Short mmCIF file of C-alpha atoms in Angstrom, two decimals:
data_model
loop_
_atom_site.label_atom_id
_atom_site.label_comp_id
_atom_site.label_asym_id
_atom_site.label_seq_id
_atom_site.Cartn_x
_atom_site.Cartn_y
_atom_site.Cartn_z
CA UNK A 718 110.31 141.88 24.17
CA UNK A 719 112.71 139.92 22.07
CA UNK A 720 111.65 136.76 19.94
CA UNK A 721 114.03 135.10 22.12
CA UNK A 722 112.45 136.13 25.28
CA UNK A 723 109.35 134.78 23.80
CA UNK A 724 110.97 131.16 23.24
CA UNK A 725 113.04 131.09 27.09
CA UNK A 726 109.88 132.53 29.22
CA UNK A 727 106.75 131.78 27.39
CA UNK A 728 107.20 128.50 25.26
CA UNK A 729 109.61 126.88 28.14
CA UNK A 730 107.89 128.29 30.89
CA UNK A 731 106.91 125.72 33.53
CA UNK A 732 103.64 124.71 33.69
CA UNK A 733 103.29 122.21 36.79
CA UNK A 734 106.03 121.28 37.42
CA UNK A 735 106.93 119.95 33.37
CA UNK A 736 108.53 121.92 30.63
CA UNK A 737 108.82 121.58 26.76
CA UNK A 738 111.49 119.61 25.52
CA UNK A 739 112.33 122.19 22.87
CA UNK A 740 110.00 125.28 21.19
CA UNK A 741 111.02 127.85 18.59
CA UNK A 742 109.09 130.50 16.34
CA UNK A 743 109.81 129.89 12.63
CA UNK A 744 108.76 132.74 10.07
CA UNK A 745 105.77 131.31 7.02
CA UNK A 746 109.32 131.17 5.02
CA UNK A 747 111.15 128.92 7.13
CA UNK A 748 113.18 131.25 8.43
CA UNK A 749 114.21 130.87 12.47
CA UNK A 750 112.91 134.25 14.73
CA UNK A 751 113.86 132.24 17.93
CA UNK A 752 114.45 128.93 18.89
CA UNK A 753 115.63 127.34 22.42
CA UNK A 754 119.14 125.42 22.43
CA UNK A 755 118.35 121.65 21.31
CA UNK A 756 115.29 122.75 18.94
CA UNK A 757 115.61 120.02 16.13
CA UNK A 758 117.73 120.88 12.97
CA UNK A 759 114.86 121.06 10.60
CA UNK A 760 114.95 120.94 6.87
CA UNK A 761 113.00 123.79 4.57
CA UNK A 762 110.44 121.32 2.47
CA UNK A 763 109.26 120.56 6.60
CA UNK A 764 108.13 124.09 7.11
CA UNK A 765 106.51 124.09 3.47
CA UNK A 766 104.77 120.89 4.36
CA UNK A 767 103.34 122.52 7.64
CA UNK A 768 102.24 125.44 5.54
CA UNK A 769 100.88 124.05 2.89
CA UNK A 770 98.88 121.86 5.75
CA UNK A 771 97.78 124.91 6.74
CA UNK A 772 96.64 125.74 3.43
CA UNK A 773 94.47 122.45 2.67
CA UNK A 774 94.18 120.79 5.50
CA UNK A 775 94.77 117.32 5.83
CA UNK A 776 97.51 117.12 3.61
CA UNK A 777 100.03 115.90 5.70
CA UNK A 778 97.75 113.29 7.50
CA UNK A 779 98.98 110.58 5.26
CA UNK A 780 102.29 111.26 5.22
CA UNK A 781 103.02 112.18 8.80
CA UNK A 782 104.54 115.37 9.84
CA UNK A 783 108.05 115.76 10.05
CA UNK A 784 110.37 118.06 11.82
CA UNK A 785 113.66 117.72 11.98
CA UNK A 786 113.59 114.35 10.39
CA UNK A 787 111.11 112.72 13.18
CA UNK A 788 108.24 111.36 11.93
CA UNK A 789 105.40 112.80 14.01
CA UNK A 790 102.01 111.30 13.20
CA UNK A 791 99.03 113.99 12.65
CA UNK A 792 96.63 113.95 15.19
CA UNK A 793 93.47 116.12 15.48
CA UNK A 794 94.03 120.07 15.41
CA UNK A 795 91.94 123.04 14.06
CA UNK A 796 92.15 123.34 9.90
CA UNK A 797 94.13 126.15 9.33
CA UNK A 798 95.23 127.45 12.69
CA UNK A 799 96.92 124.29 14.54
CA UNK A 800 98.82 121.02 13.37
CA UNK A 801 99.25 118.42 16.61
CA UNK A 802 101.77 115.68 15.91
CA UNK A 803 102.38 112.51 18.21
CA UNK A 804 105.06 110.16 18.47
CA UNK A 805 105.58 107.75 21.33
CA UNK A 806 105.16 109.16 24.61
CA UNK A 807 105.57 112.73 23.48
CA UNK A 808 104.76 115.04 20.10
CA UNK A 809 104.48 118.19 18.80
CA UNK A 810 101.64 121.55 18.87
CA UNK A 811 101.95 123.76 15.42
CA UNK A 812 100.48 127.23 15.84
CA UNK A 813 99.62 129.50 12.92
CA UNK A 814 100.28 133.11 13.01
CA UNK A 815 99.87 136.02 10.55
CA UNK A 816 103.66 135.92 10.12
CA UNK A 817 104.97 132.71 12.30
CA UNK A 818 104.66 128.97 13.28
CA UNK A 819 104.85 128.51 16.81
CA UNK A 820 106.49 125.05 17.53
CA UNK A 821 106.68 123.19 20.25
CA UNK A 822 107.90 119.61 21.50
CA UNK A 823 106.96 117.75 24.26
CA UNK A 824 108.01 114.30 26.09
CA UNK A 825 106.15 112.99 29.35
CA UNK A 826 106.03 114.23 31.81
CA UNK A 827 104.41 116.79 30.02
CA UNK A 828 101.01 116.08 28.72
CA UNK A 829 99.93 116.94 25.14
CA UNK A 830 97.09 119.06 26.64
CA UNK A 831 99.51 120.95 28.51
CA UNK A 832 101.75 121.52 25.28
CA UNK A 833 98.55 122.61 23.26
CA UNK A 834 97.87 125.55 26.23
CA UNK A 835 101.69 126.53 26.18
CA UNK A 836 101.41 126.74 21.95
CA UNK A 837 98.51 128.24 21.64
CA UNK A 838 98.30 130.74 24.24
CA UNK A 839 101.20 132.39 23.19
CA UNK A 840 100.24 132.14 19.57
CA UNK A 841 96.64 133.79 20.27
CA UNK A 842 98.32 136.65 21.70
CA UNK A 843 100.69 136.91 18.94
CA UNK A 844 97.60 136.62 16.55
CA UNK A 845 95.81 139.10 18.76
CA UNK A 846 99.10 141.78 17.92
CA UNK A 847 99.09 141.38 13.71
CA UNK A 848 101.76 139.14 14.30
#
């Protein structure tokens, strides 16, 4: 299965009845494996922020998370394996993997408890394969 395929029938699945508003997989360097069409534009030093997050948790609690320029403000996750973001009505679920982030963005509808099961799962089972 591609990286893509990953993105269009995992991340943006529907889950009832309410889809992500955008999801990708970005490598620990920033780099883009797979993204869906209107994924936010992000900027590098956002990725190192997230990782370093990661790293020593709490970090970006201060300062907000941002992604793509949106301010997202850092609600509780699990140190070292998942960054959740809110803004408004909607936020954002940041999976760890050996070798990825799993992103993904949500508006209501969608609940943030739904985005956290649509995140995680599929970054447990990329966990669970050394990825």
């Amino acid at each position: 299965m591609s990286w893509q395929q990953y993105v269009d029938e995992h991340l943006m699945c529907e889950i009832d009845g309410n889809h992500l508003t955008s999801a990708a997989i970005v490598g620990h360097d920033g780099s883009v494996w797979a993204q869906s069409s209107n994924f936010p534009q992000f900027k590098p030093e956002e990725i190192a922020a997230m990782m370093r997050d990661f790293d020593e948790p709490g970090t970006l609690a201060p300062t907000g998370l941002y992604l793509g320029g949106t301010k997202y403000m850092v609600i509780q996750g699990e140190p070292g394996a998942v960054i959740r973001g809110k803004k408004g009505p909607g936020g954002v679920t940041v999976k760890k993997t050996t070798m990825a982030l799993i992103i993904g963005i949500y508006d209501e509808p969608m609940s943030p408890g739904q985005c956290n099961m649509i995140v995680e799962r599929l970054g447990d089972y990329l966990v669970e394969q050394s990825f």
